[in-house]
């Protein structure tokens, strides 16, 4: 029996689904992908095989595995006693650097996960505005908590204003009536924003969105849409929350908000800010942030929040992102990898394209027109999940780790890191060329 099969058999007796996260099962395998170690752009499977990694910690990895500077920071942290539950000069250094990178974040509070960060942001928004309703974009993911995880059928049952008829909890176990606190609208549809603001005037605390909707592949917006949403929020006294858990640090300093030129009232960050170490944050206008305890009454705390190891890893990440040329290199890899992958669709006559931004990309099997990506209901109509499943299975056979979280009606995000080399890219392109030949 292969080692991975043995681990799965034993782990399934002790761990739900044989792994630590429900969403971590690779659907083409039906099991977690057990690895032994990782280095640079490669992961090494327990069965002894080496894979080029294109899932990169679910969007957490921007600098590659086992990066020497992060490794050095961790060793320093071990020398300091790898303490947690204390603040230190390192947390101050992190806060200073972060504000330099993302100036809208006047004050921060550290948490351990993106889920905690969005929970805290929504709680603060309600406390600040003294309003209840949260406006969410259909298909955007903000963590697994009862505050926000509601679906509307992913574009399938939107009315003409982009307001879903039924808003349903994404999972059983939510308190009865929790869905009454959230209204769903369609992303990139300004009429939907205007309509929902008008309909629920006086009741809305905040609108929350992923500035690039990676949780449905790689769906950008336009500067004009963002500008209008910002203006409407200011006019109506509604807070604008940018969930930059994935997009954070993936764009030239300032993250996605810098790219769009928008100042959200609150933002959340995680994943790449510490290259996958457990560090997240909520930050924004000082007068809202001051509501958190101990200066205010809104509780946001955690035993391991701001633990030294994650903070010291994050400091190195922020410093590397601030170095000249860093984003030039990200963009160069993106152009080579995603440009060439995109060309393969045309070469083999497979309907589809690649959409990429911020070192993340998605395979849009089923249609050629990138303009449709902006509207989820269009994507859902044309996307071909079965073809993606065949593709990811073939990728595994070719030692390319492209993630498949299950048959979703929209594309899934994959990514690359600064550690992906020209050789990795050339090998990947030649392998995908062969795969596309077979898919046809
Ligand atoms: C945009 C976004 N927000 C929040 C979260 C939740 O973050 P975490 O998994 O760290 O709880 C995720 C996770 O994928 C995410 O993509």
mmCIF file of C-alpha atoms in Angstrom, residues 139 210 212-220 246 355-357 360-364 376 379 410-414:
data_model
loop_
_atom_site.group_PDB
_atom_site.id
_atom_site.type_symbol
_atom_site.label_atom_id
_atom_site.label_comp_id
_atom_site.label_asym_id
_atom_site.label_seq_id
_atom_site.Cartn_x
_atom_site.Cartn_y
_atom_site.Cartn_z
ATOM 1 C CA UNK A 139 -19.915 34.489 -4.375
ATOM 2 C CA UNK A 210 -13.238 41.078 -1.816
ATOM 3 C CA UNK A 212 -10.759 41.056 -6.372
ATOM 4 C CA UNK A 213 -13.166 38.135 -6.005
ATOM 5 C CA UNK A 214 -10.675 35.283 -5.863
ATOM 6 C CA UNK A 215 -13.158 32.968 -4.259
ATOM 7 C CA UNK A 216 -14.924 32.664 -7.625
ATOM 8 C CA UNK A 217 -11.678 32.375 -9.570
ATOM 9 C CA UNK A 218 -10.126 35.756 -10.271
ATOM 10 C CA UNK A 219 -12.823 38.387 -10.754
ATOM 11 C CA UNK A 220 -11.541 41.946 -10.791
ATOM 12 C CA UNK A 246 -6.244 37.049 -0.321
ATOM 13 C CA UNK A 355 -7.750 35.306 -15.792
ATOM 14 C CA UNK A 356 -4.886 36.458 -13.587
ATOM 15 C CA UNK A 357 -4.077 39.259 -11.193
ATOM 16 C CA UNK A 360 -3.311 34.472 -8.560
ATOM 17 C CA UNK A 361 -5.026 32.974 -11.582
ATOM 18 C CA UNK A 362 -7.978 30.813 -12.576
ATOM 19 C CA UNK A 363 -8.824 28.493 -15.465
ATOM 20 C CA UNK A 364 -12.089 29.591 -17.063
ATOM 21 C CA UNK A 376 -20.945 35.834 -11.766
ATOM 22 C CA UNK A 379 -19.647 32.829 -15.488
ATOM 23 C CA UNK A 410 -17.391 28.787 -11.029
ATOM 24 C CA UNK A 411 -13.585 28.624 -11.399
ATOM 25 C CA UNK A 412 -11.273 28.119 -8.436
ATOM 26 C CA UNK A 413 -8.219 30.180 -7.659
ATOM 27 C CA UNK A 414 -4.682 28.928 -8.032
#
